[in-house]
Amino acid sequence: MKAPPEAPPPLPAALAALTGQGVAAIDTPAAVIDLDAMERNLARMAAFARTHGVRLRPHAKMHKSAFLARLQMQAGAVGVCVQKTSEAEALAAAGVTDIYISNEVIDPARLQRVAALAQRLQAAGGRLAMAVDSLEGIVRLAAAVESHTTSGQALLDVFVEIDVGQGRCGVPPGEAAVALAQAIAAQPVLRFAGLQAYHGRAQHQRGVAERRDAIARAAQAVQDTRARIEAAGVEVPLVTGAGTGTFALETASGVWGELQAGSYLFMDADYAANAHDPAQPAFEHALFVKSQVISVNAAHAVCDAGHKSHAIDSGLPRVHGLPGQPPLTFANGGDEHGILHPPDGSALPGLGDTVWLIPGHCDPTVNLHDHLIGVRGGLEHGTVERIIRVDARGALT
Amino acid sequence: MKAPPEAPPPLPAALAALTGQGVAAIDTPAAVIDLDAMERNLARMAAFARTHGVRLRPHAKMHKSAFLARLQMQAGAVGVCVQKTSEAEALAAAGVTDIYISNEVIDPARLQRVAALAQRLQAAGGRLAMAVDSLEGIVRLAAAVESHTTSGQALLDVFVEIDVGQGRCGVPPGEAAVALAQAIAAQPVLRFAGLQAYHGRAQHQRGVAERRDAIARAAQAVQDTRARIEAAGVEVPLVTGAGTGTFALETASGVWGELQAGSYLFMDADYAANAHDPAQPAFEHALFVKSQVISVNAAHAVCDAGHKSHAIDSGLPRVHGLPGQPPLTFANGGDEHGILHPPDGSALPGLGDTVWLIPGHCDPTVNLHDHLIGVRGGLEHGTVERIIRVDARGALT
């Protein structure tokens, strides 16, 4: 039985009217998806997972969209990850039924929501999973889940997060993880599902050799931890982790059984700055911010996109030059503006000219937009095919 | 006649149920307003404007809220500024009738919306204004406005933006501005309202002397430009500009007749890092992000607030220590996490502990949140009094 998705609110009229129109009709600034490029990325990642016999559970914290989650699952993904309970709720409400909160939840009231969602997804033939990194977290989670199940059967898959180099959440590899795995296994309403091992820092190391070394160390830590847990009599069904910067390395290690890459679908300027690992498929930029020149003076032009239309935690956006356009550089113009400089001696763009930007970081850029405008046929002459709702935009809790 | 505000969508049930509850009930992360501090800021700024005989038109790009705009106008503000047409539309739909788009609009379709909004506001007894910095912008604006007026009377106030040091939009002070003022004055459907002169860079210069020098140079440029425009036979009714970092300087110059400060209402870590100018009232932090510790290890604690709950363009947030708490430092934990370090030798916070953050920059932080939670009686023991809708959140175009 599938849970019927809740009816989403209707699209604003101006957005609904965009479908079928040319890209020129898209008001600026707007987050635009090159659907052709995105579908090639989707197919390349799906083929990689299929060829290498590894599960793919893309991170939906990136796109926050039930439509895109379903597209990924139709292409072979087993489900999606999220970071927040409210993201899981928003995607579940829009019909996604296999969701992993790859993050810790500690608040008792929020754990009640986790348990209620686990019950709804199970009733819909799906599944919820969550990560933990403390005994207190396990005890609180079990208490919440117990109040939501009458069968006594495990309602929730639980992964123990180990810190394999990210330096954020997670217990250290080794004995600390054994104790948590045993504690989960001792709770009838929880199922110990394996290890969460994500090396976030390695994703953005520029050199292939640096990334290879980082993931080799992480793999050793995971293997050692798994061996200790199994020696304690607890089976480790799965190791899940990896991102767009390193997933071929986790896959080649044979240690990870599930990949959580998310950015591959849209790509961004930061991931594109990594040296390409030939073991990975090449991905294309599919997320752009369409902007427009609103002011021109002797020194520069100014476009209408700033920090409120793209995130800058991984650097300012790059200008995506279309054929025949001089390469512009983008400088910080604050929340609502970008300052554009042409190469020495080149002409400035004119008032009203369109300027396409490639955001530094896709995840927090998408989170600034309620909708993504899906274009078919390229950024120059394409047509709006679909408005993609960012169902979990602003889902922070 | 006042335009009846459109009925806003109902609050999510979980938010509506918060009113009357203690701060402990606020789920994390959330943007929380200390209403007592905010009202003191509101009153101090209103008193400054009243005492100095200068108009106050706060920048609503900061809070994007019709409720707060009305509160500012009830305290004496003449209206509000915005940066975007869609912000103006969202605030107008929620009942704000005197709005100045202190930015350039160049797209013909969007100028049609500007003209339509000007007509609606005029019919409601209010007024719309806009900035321009090009002849092309004036011609396009006039064409759009002509198609929306039958009276032949001026439907829109237009300011010429001059660049007084910001290095972004605006024509250079002097003759270029004269030509634009004359061009506006020649359009019957437009009213030349004066000069837009905002020195954004000066706002964040740390020393009082640096800010004084910057605004002194800006004042000279404005005076020279005004004299030239008036010598050409065009009256300059008003000079508008200034921000939270410098408004006492613009006021003291006697050149500016209207202040656009916005951040004073909430304050942020960046403005608080400025050396205080004793000519200005002191403002208190009123915007906080409530977060919660979700992971603790030997080295640090991790809270559940990252780049998706606060903007980092002006630096990471500061931890707001409550009485008796050790001062924690906040390090970058990515989109959904913050990493907390205590002073040497101090204990780490515990799982589930509340951590209050002061964002680096209020404007783009507010833009991440659909609602602000207004608390009365302080962050420690206060009660949720009101949920403030961020009406123009994500209004980018």
PDB file of C-alpha atoms in Angstrom, chain B residues 35-280:
ATOM      1  CA  LEU B  35      10.512  41.239  21.307  1.00  0.00           C
ATOM      2  CA  ASP B  36      11.533  43.356  24.296  1.00  0.00           C
ATOM      3  CA  ALA B  37      14.957  44.084  22.785  1.00  0.00           C
ATOM      4  CA  MET B  38      13.425  44.663  19.358  1.00  0.00           C
ATOM      5  CA  GLU B  39      10.901  47.165  20.719  1.00  0.00           C
ATOM      6  CA  ARG B  40      13.668  49.061  22.518  1.00  0.00           C
ATOM      7  CA  ASN B  41      15.581  49.241  19.210  1.00  0.00           C
ATOM      8  CA  LEU B  42      12.408  50.374  17.449  1.00  0.00           C
ATOM      9  CA  ALA B  43      11.808  53.132  19.996  1.00  0.00           C
ATOM     10  CA  ARG B  44      15.441  54.314  20.028  1.00  0.00           C
ATOM     11  CA  MET B  45      15.566  54.690  16.268  1.00  0.00           C
ATOM     12  CA  ALA B  46      12.172  56.379  16.125  1.00  0.00           C
ATOM     13  CA  ALA B  47      13.279  58.820  18.838  1.00  0.00           C
ATOM     14  CA  PHE B  48      16.492  59.586  16.953  1.00  0.00           C
ATOM     15  CA  ALA B  49      14.597  60.411  13.744  1.00  0.00           C
ATOM     16  CA  ARG B  50      12.002  62.496  15.619  1.00  0.00           C
ATOM     17  CA  THR B  51      14.610  64.397  17.633  1.00  0.00           C
ATOM     18  CA  HIS B  52      16.722  65.175  14.576  1.00  0.00           C
ATOM     19  CA  GLY B  53      13.813  66.031  12.296  1.00  0.00           C
ATOM     20  CA  VAL B  54      14.747  63.465   9.686  1.00  0.00           C
ATOM     21  CA  ARG B  55      12.423  61.023   7.912  1.00  0.00           C
ATOM     22  CA  LEU B  56      12.879  57.327   8.641  1.00  0.00           C
ATOM     23  CA  ARG B  57      12.117  54.806   5.878  1.00  0.00           C
ATOM     24  CA  PRO B  58      13.559  51.540   7.223  1.00  0.00           C
ATOM     25  CA  HIS B  59      14.828  48.949   4.772  1.00  0.00           C
ATOM     26  CA  ALA B  60      12.372  46.059   4.791  1.00  0.00           C
ATOM     27  CA  LYS B  61      14.773  43.889   2.748  1.00  0.00           C
ATOM     28  CA  MET B  62      16.052  43.046   6.227  1.00  0.00           C
ATOM     29  CA  HIS B  63      12.878  41.652   7.850  1.00  0.00           C
ATOM     30  CA  LYS B  64      10.636  41.155   4.778  1.00  0.00           C
ATOM     31  CA  SER B  65       7.639  41.287   7.112  1.00  0.00           C
ATOM     32  CA  ALA B  66       4.479  43.374   6.733  1.00  0.00           C
ATOM     33  CA  PHE B  67       3.815  43.153  10.471  1.00  0.00           C
ATOM     34  CA  LEU B  68       7.213  44.659  11.277  1.00  0.00           C
ATOM     35  CA  ALA B  69       6.848  47.261   8.524  1.00  0.00           C
ATOM     36  CA  ARG B  70       3.551  48.384  10.071  1.00  0.00           C
ATOM     37  CA  LEU B  71       5.159  48.439  13.517  1.00  0.00           C
ATOM     38  CA  GLN B  72       7.897  50.729  12.177  1.00  0.00           C
ATOM     39  CA  MET B  73       5.321  53.004  10.525  1.00  0.00           C
ATOM     40  CA  GLN B  74       3.241  53.148  13.713  1.00  0.00           C
ATOM     41  CA  ALA B  75       6.419  54.325  15.445  1.00  0.00           C
ATOM     42  CA  GLY B  76       6.808  57.144  12.936  1.00  0.00           C
ATOM     43  CA  ALA B  77       8.466  55.723   9.830  1.00  0.00           C
ATOM     44  CA  VAL B  78       7.104  57.277   6.617  1.00  0.00           C
ATOM     45  CA  GLY B  79       7.144  53.947   4.779  1.00  0.00           C
ATOM     46  CA  VAL B  80       9.678  51.259   3.942  1.00  0.00           C
ATOM     47  CA  CYS B  81      12.336  50.504   1.329  1.00  0.00           C
ATOM     48  CA  VAL B  82      12.716  47.205  -0.497  1.00  0.00           C
ATOM     49  CA  GLN B  83      15.232  45.987  -3.101  1.00  0.00           C
ATOM     50  CA  LYS B  84      12.953  43.877  -5.273  1.00  0.00           C
ATOM     51  CA  THR B  85       9.651  44.297  -7.097  1.00  0.00           C
ATOM     52  CA  SER B  86       8.388  41.015  -5.658  1.00  0.00           C
ATOM     53  CA  GLU B  87       9.210  42.215  -2.124  1.00  0.00           C
ATOM     54  CA  ALA B  88       7.131  45.322  -2.776  1.00  0.00           C
ATOM     55  CA  GLU B  89       4.290  43.173  -4.118  1.00  0.00           C
ATOM     56  CA  ALA B  90       4.397  40.832  -1.098  1.00  0.00           C
ATOM     57  CA  LEU B  91       4.357  43.698   1.427  1.00  0.00           C
ATOM     58  CA  ALA B  92       1.656  45.568  -0.504  1.00  0.00           C
ATOM     59  CA  ALA B  93      -0.476  42.419  -0.573  1.00  0.00           C
ATOM     60  CA  ALA B  94      -0.140  42.337   3.225  1.00  0.00           C
ATOM     61  CA  GLY B  95      -1.282  45.939   3.599  1.00  0.00           C
ATOM     62  CA  VAL B  96       1.843  48.143   3.388  1.00  0.00           C
ATOM     63  CA  THR B  97       1.054  51.125   1.172  1.00  0.00           C
ATOM     64  CA  ASP B  98       4.177  53.341   1.054  1.00  0.00           C
ATOM     65  CA  ILE B  99       7.078  51.490  -0.538  1.00  0.00           C
ATOM     66  CA  TYR B 100      10.304  52.553  -2.228  1.00  0.00           C
ATOM     67  CA  ILE B 101      12.191  50.081  -4.444  1.00  0.00           C
ATOM     68  CA  SER B 102      15.678  51.499  -3.794  1.00  0.00           C
ATOM     69  CA  ASN B 103      17.136  49.603  -6.708  1.00  0.00           C
ATOM     70  CA  GLU B 104      17.110  49.504 -10.505  1.00  0.00           C
ATOM     71  CA  VAL B 105      14.497  47.582 -12.524  1.00  0.00           C
ATOM     72  CA  ILE B 106      15.223  47.159 -16.218  1.00  0.00           C
ATOM     73  CA  ASP B 107      13.143  44.231 -17.477  1.00  0.00           C
ATOM     74  CA  PRO B 108      10.064  45.473 -19.417  1.00  0.00           C
ATOM     75  CA  ALA B 109       7.798  42.721 -18.037  1.00  0.00           C
ATOM     76  CA  ARG B 110       8.837  43.531 -14.499  1.00  0.00           C
ATOM     77  CA  LEU B 111       8.385  47.253 -15.122  1.00  0.00           C
ATOM     78  CA  GLN B 112       4.788  46.440 -16.057  1.00  0.00           C
ATOM     79  CA  ARG B 113       4.434  44.935 -12.567  1.00  0.00           C
ATOM     80  CA  VAL B 114       6.025  48.036 -11.031  1.00  0.00           C
ATOM     81  CA  ALA B 115       3.542  50.256 -12.854  1.00  0.00           C
ATOM     82  CA  ALA B 116       0.582  48.065 -11.887  1.00  0.00           C
ATOM     83  CA  LEU B 117       1.685  48.143  -8.251  1.00  0.00           C
ATOM     84  CA  ALA B 118       2.120  51.938  -8.367  1.00  0.00           C
ATOM     85  CA  GLN B 119      -1.452  52.201  -9.602  1.00  0.00           C
ATOM     86  CA  ARG B 120      -2.777  49.903  -6.843  1.00  0.00           C
ATOM     87  CA  LEU B 121      -0.901  51.751  -4.112  1.00  0.00           C
ATOM     88  CA  GLN B 122      -2.022  55.155  -5.383  1.00  0.00           C
ATOM     89  CA  ALA B 123      -5.612  53.909  -5.420  1.00  0.00           C
ATOM     90  CA  ALA B 124      -5.120  52.798  -1.807  1.00  0.00           C
ATOM     91  CA  GLY B 125      -3.923  56.264  -0.790  1.00  0.00           C
ATOM     92  CA  GLY B 126      -0.286  55.176  -0.765  1.00  0.00           C
ATOM     93  CA  ARG B 127       2.729  55.615  -2.984  1.00  0.00           C
ATOM     94  CA  LEU B 128       5.395  53.643  -4.844  1.00  0.00           C
ATOM     95  CA  ALA B 129       8.883  54.957  -5.623  1.00  0.00           C
ATOM     96  CA  MET B 130      11.814  53.483  -7.545  1.00  0.00           C
ATOM     97  CA  ALA B 131      15.485  54.232  -8.255  1.00  0.00           C
ATOM     98  CA  VAL B 132      17.062  54.581 -11.697  1.00  0.00           C
ATOM     99  CA  ASP B 133      20.610  54.997 -12.922  1.00  0.00           C
ATOM    100  CA  SER B 134      20.228  54.998 -16.721  1.00  0.00           C
ATOM    101  CA  LEU B 135      18.364  56.863 -19.445  1.00  0.00           C
ATOM    102  CA  GLU B 136      17.232  53.513 -20.817  1.00  0.00           C
ATOM    103  CA  GLY B 137      15.768  52.653 -17.415  1.00  0.00           C
ATOM    104  CA  ILE B 138      13.807  55.931 -17.340  1.00  0.00           C
ATOM    105  CA  VAL B 139      12.444  55.491 -20.864  1.00  0.00           C
ATOM    106  CA  ARG B 140      11.355  51.917 -20.176  1.00  0.00           C
ATOM    107  CA  LEU B 141       9.805  52.852 -16.831  1.00  0.00           C
ATOM    108  CA  ALA B 142       7.894  55.757 -18.338  1.00  0.00           C
ATOM    109  CA  ALA B 143       6.563  53.507 -21.111  1.00  0.00           C
ATOM    110  CA  ALA B 144       5.328  50.957 -18.573  1.00  0.00           C
ATOM    111  CA  VAL B 145       3.730  53.619 -16.376  1.00  0.00           C
ATOM    112  CA  GLU B 146       2.015  55.305 -19.327  1.00  0.00           C
ATOM    113  CA  SER B 147       0.210  52.083 -20.093  1.00  0.00           C
ATOM    114  CA  HIS B 148      -1.178  52.072 -16.519  1.00  0.00           C
ATOM    115  CA  THR B 149      -2.411  55.625 -16.109  1.00  0.00           C
ATOM    116  CA  THR B 150      -5.229  57.452 -17.736  1.00  0.00           C
ATOM    117  CA  SER B 151      -4.980  60.629 -15.679  1.00  0.00           C
ATOM    118  CA  GLY B 152      -1.664  61.744 -17.149  1.00  0.00           C
ATOM    119  CA  GLN B 153      -0.665  62.538 -13.544  1.00  0.00           C
ATOM    120  CA  ALA B 154       2.630  61.260 -12.125  1.00  0.00           C
ATOM    121  CA  LEU B 155       2.077  57.742 -10.820  1.00  0.00           C
ATOM    122  CA  LEU B 156       5.523  57.019  -9.477  1.00  0.00           C
ATOM    123  CA  ASP B 157       8.283  58.802  -7.533  1.00  0.00           C
ATOM    124  CA  VAL B 158      11.693  58.284  -9.102  1.00  0.00           C
ATOM    125  CA  PHE B 159      15.075  58.780  -7.436  1.00  0.00           C
ATOM    126  CA  VAL B 160      18.359  59.041  -9.341  1.00  0.00           C
ATOM    127  CA  GLU B 161      20.926  56.771  -7.761  1.00  0.00           C
ATOM    128  CA  ILE B 162      24.435  58.165  -7.489  1.00  0.00           C
ATOM    129  CA  ASP B 163      27.423  56.100  -6.427  1.00  0.00           C
ATOM    130  CA  VAL B 164      28.861  57.768  -3.316  1.00  0.00           C
ATOM    131  CA  GLY B 165      31.421  55.069  -2.542  1.00  0.00           C
ATOM    132  CA  GLN B 166      29.556  51.766  -2.629  1.00  0.00           C
ATOM    133  CA  GLY B 167      30.998  50.886  -6.050  1.00  0.00           C
ATOM    134  CA  ARG B 168      27.912  49.064  -7.262  1.00  0.00           C
ATOM    135  CA  CYS B 169      24.917  50.702  -8.977  1.00  0.00           C
ATOM    136  CA  GLY B 170      24.403  54.421  -9.568  1.00  0.00           C
ATOM    137  CA  VAL B 171      25.863  57.036 -11.872  1.00  0.00           C
ATOM    138  CA  PRO B 172      28.883  59.054 -10.745  1.00  0.00           C
ATOM    139  CA  PRO B 173      27.993  62.193  -8.788  1.00  0.00           C
ATOM    140  CA  GLY B 174      27.806  65.293 -10.976  1.00  0.00           C
ATOM    141  CA  GLU B 175      26.700  65.843 -14.538  1.00  0.00           C
ATOM    142  CA  ALA B 176      25.519  62.290 -15.243  1.00  0.00           C
ATOM    143  CA  ALA B 177      22.914  62.700 -12.515  1.00  0.00           C
ATOM    144  CA  VAL B 178      21.770  66.048 -13.913  1.00  0.00           C
ATOM    145  CA  ALA B 179      20.948  64.453 -17.259  1.00  0.00           C
ATOM    146  CA  LEU B 180      18.891  61.729 -15.574  1.00  0.00           C
ATOM    147  CA  ALA B 181      17.034  64.186 -13.321  1.00  0.00           C
ATOM    148  CA  GLN B 182      16.100  66.233 -16.379  1.00  0.00           C
ATOM    149  CA  ALA B 183      14.984  63.119 -18.233  1.00  0.00           C
ATOM    150  CA  ILE B 184      12.687  62.135 -15.357  1.00  0.00           C
ATOM    151  CA  ALA B 185      11.326  65.645 -15.018  1.00  0.00           C
ATOM    152  CA  ALA B 186      10.477  65.552 -18.733  1.00  0.00           C
ATOM    153  CA  GLN B 187       8.213  62.502 -18.246  1.00  0.00           C
ATOM    154  CA  PRO B 188       4.713  63.587 -17.116  1.00  0.00           C
ATOM    155  CA  VAL B 189       3.914  60.182 -15.601  1.00  0.00           C
ATOM    156  CA  LEU B 190       7.037  60.244 -13.400  1.00  0.00           C
ATOM    157  CA  ARG B 191       7.911  62.581 -10.543  1.00  0.00           C
ATOM    158  CA  PHE B 192      11.591  63.331  -9.880  1.00  0.00           C
ATOM    159  CA  ALA B 193      11.794  62.720  -6.140  1.00  0.00           C
ATOM    160  CA  GLY B 194      15.472  63.329  -5.489  1.00  0.00           C
ATOM    161  CA  LEU B 195      18.723  61.422  -5.007  1.00  0.00           C
ATOM    162  CA  GLN B 196      19.407  57.893  -3.777  1.00  0.00           C
ATOM    163  CA  ALA B 197      22.840  58.031  -2.113  1.00  0.00           C
ATOM    164  CA  TYR B 198      23.756  54.974  -0.050  1.00  0.00           C
ATOM    165  CA  HIS B 199      27.333  54.255   0.974  1.00  0.00           C
ATOM    166  CA  GLY B 200      27.095  50.536   1.700  1.00  0.00           C
ATOM    167  CA  ARG B 201      30.802  50.010   2.264  1.00  0.00           C
ATOM    168  CA  ALA B 202      30.978  52.689   4.939  1.00  0.00           C
ATOM    169  CA  GLN B 203      28.422  50.827   7.046  1.00  0.00           C
ATOM    170  CA  HIS B 204      30.882  48.106   7.954  1.00  0.00           C
ATOM    171  CA  GLN B 205      34.064  50.133   8.402  1.00  0.00           C
ATOM    172  CA  ARG B 206      35.009  49.381  11.969  1.00  0.00           C
ATOM    173  CA  GLY B 207      36.376  52.747  13.125  1.00  0.00           C
ATOM    174  CA  VAL B 208      34.182  55.790  13.747  1.00  0.00           C
ATOM    175  CA  ALA B 209      36.784  58.056  12.095  1.00  0.00           C
ATOM    176  CA  GLU B 210      36.839  55.975   8.894  1.00  0.00           C
ATOM    177  CA  ARG B 211      33.066  56.068   8.686  1.00  0.00           C
ATOM    178  CA  ARG B 212      33.066  59.823   9.340  1.00  0.00           C
ATOM    179  CA  ASP B 213      35.543  60.401   6.510  1.00  0.00           C
ATOM    180  CA  ALA B 214      33.594  58.196   4.112  1.00  0.00           C
ATOM    181  CA  ILE B 215      30.277  59.935   4.786  1.00  0.00           C
ATOM    182  CA  ALA B 216      31.919  63.382   4.638  1.00  0.00           C
ATOM    183  CA  ARG B 217      33.145  62.586   1.114  1.00  0.00           C
ATOM    184  CA  ALA B 218      29.720  61.202   0.203  1.00  0.00           C
ATOM    185  CA  ALA B 219      28.023  64.332   1.551  1.00  0.00           C
ATOM    186  CA  GLN B 220      30.281  66.538  -0.564  1.00  0.00           C
ATOM    187  CA  ALA B 221      29.430  64.493  -3.665  1.00  0.00           C
ATOM    188  CA  VAL B 222      25.703  64.705  -2.945  1.00  0.00           C
ATOM    189  CA  GLN B 223      25.793  68.457  -2.294  1.00  0.00           C
ATOM    190  CA  ASP B 224      27.697  69.093  -5.508  1.00  0.00           C
ATOM    191  CA  THR B 225      25.269  66.939  -7.486  1.00  0.00           C
ATOM    192  CA  ARG B 226      22.222  68.569  -5.942  1.00  0.00           C
ATOM    193  CA  ALA B 227      23.592  72.029  -6.712  1.00  0.00           C
ATOM    194  CA  ARG B 228      24.146  71.113 -10.354  1.00  0.00           C
ATOM    195  CA  ILE B 229      20.655  69.640 -10.747  1.00  0.00           C
ATOM    196  CA  GLU B 230      19.084  72.708  -9.164  1.00  0.00           C
ATOM    197  CA  ALA B 231      21.248  74.965 -11.330  1.00  0.00           C
ATOM    198  CA  ALA B 232      19.729  73.144 -14.304  1.00  0.00           C
ATOM    199  CA  GLY B 233      16.298  74.184 -13.061  1.00  0.00           C
ATOM    200  CA  VAL B 234      15.138  70.933 -11.488  1.00  0.00           C
ATOM    201  CA  GLU B 235      14.194  70.912  -7.806  1.00  0.00           C
ATOM    202  CA  VAL B 236      15.690  68.093  -5.651  1.00  0.00           C
ATOM    203  CA  PRO B 237      12.996  67.347  -3.078  1.00  0.00           C
ATOM    204  CA  LEU B 238      14.880  64.753  -1.012  1.00  0.00           C
ATOM    205  CA  VAL B 239      18.151  62.902  -0.537  1.00  0.00           C
ATOM    206  CA  THR B 240      17.608  59.385   0.795  1.00  0.00           C
ATOM    207  CA  GLY B 241      20.145  56.813   2.004  1.00  0.00           C
ATOM    208  CA  ALA B 242      22.185  55.814   5.086  1.00  0.00           C
ATOM    209  CA  GLY B 243      22.316  52.577   7.026  1.00  0.00           C
ATOM    210  CA  THR B 244      22.649  51.292  10.568  1.00  0.00           C
ATOM    211  CA  GLY B 245      26.419  51.848  10.594  1.00  0.00           C
ATOM    212  CA  THR B 246      26.434  55.561   9.713  1.00  0.00           C
ATOM    213  CA  PHE B 247      22.990  57.179   9.937  1.00  0.00           C
ATOM    214  CA  ALA B 248      24.004  59.711  12.588  1.00  0.00           C
ATOM    215  CA  LEU B 249      26.668  60.988  10.192  1.00  0.00           C
ATOM    216  CA  GLU B 250      24.275  61.427   7.272  1.00  0.00           C
ATOM    217  CA  THR B 251      21.850  63.119   9.652  1.00  0.00           C
ATOM    218  CA  ALA B 252      24.488  65.489  11.048  1.00  0.00           C
ATOM    219  CA  SER B 253      25.556  66.472   7.527  1.00  0.00           C
ATOM    220  CA  GLY B 254      22.158  68.054   6.921  1.00  0.00           C
ATOM    221  CA  VAL B 255      22.317  66.719   3.374  1.00  0.00           C
ATOM    222  CA  TRP B 256      20.154  63.639   3.773  1.00  0.00           C
ATOM    223  CA  GLY B 257      16.473  64.080   4.580  1.00  0.00           C
ATOM    224  CA  GLU B 258      15.601  60.395   4.888  1.00  0.00           C
ATOM    225  CA  LEU B 259      17.331  57.424   6.536  1.00  0.00           C
ATOM    226  CA  GLN B 260      17.053  53.869   5.215  1.00  0.00           C
ATOM    227  CA  ALA B 261      18.600  51.956   8.123  1.00  0.00           C
ATOM    228  CA  GLY B 262      17.115  48.483   8.546  1.00  0.00           C
ATOM    229  CA  SER B 263      19.425  46.297  10.635  1.00  0.00           C
ATOM    230  CA  TYR B 264      18.976  48.460  13.745  1.00  0.00           C
ATOM    231  CA  LEU B 265      15.774  46.567  14.497  1.00  0.00           C
ATOM    232  CA  PHE B 266      17.475  43.162  14.929  1.00  0.00           C
ATOM    233  CA  MET B 267      21.223  43.975  14.994  1.00  0.00           C
ATOM    234  CA  ASP B 268      23.734  41.301  14.050  1.00  0.00           C
ATOM    235  CA  ALA B 269      27.269  40.239  14.937  1.00  0.00           C
ATOM    236  CA  ASP B 270      28.769  42.201  12.064  1.00  0.00           C
ATOM    237  CA  TYR B 271      27.242  45.564  13.015  1.00  0.00           C
ATOM    238  CA  ALA B 272      28.049  44.880  16.660  1.00  0.00           C
ATOM    239  CA  ALA B 273      31.736  44.607  15.674  1.00  0.00           C
ATOM    240  CA  ASN B 274      31.744  48.286  14.604  1.00  0.00           C
ATOM    241  CA  ALA B 275      33.205  50.743  17.108  1.00  0.00           C
ATOM    242  CA  HIS B 276      30.147  52.492  18.567  1.00  0.00           C
ATOM    243  CA  ASP B 277      29.532  56.061  17.455  1.00  0.00           C
ATOM    244  CA  PRO B 278      28.223  57.891  20.559  1.00  0.00           C
ATOM    245  CA  ALA B 279      26.083  60.055  18.265  1.00  0.00           C
ATOM    246  CA  GLN B 280      23.985  56.966  17.530  1.00  0.00           C
TER     247      GLN B 280
END
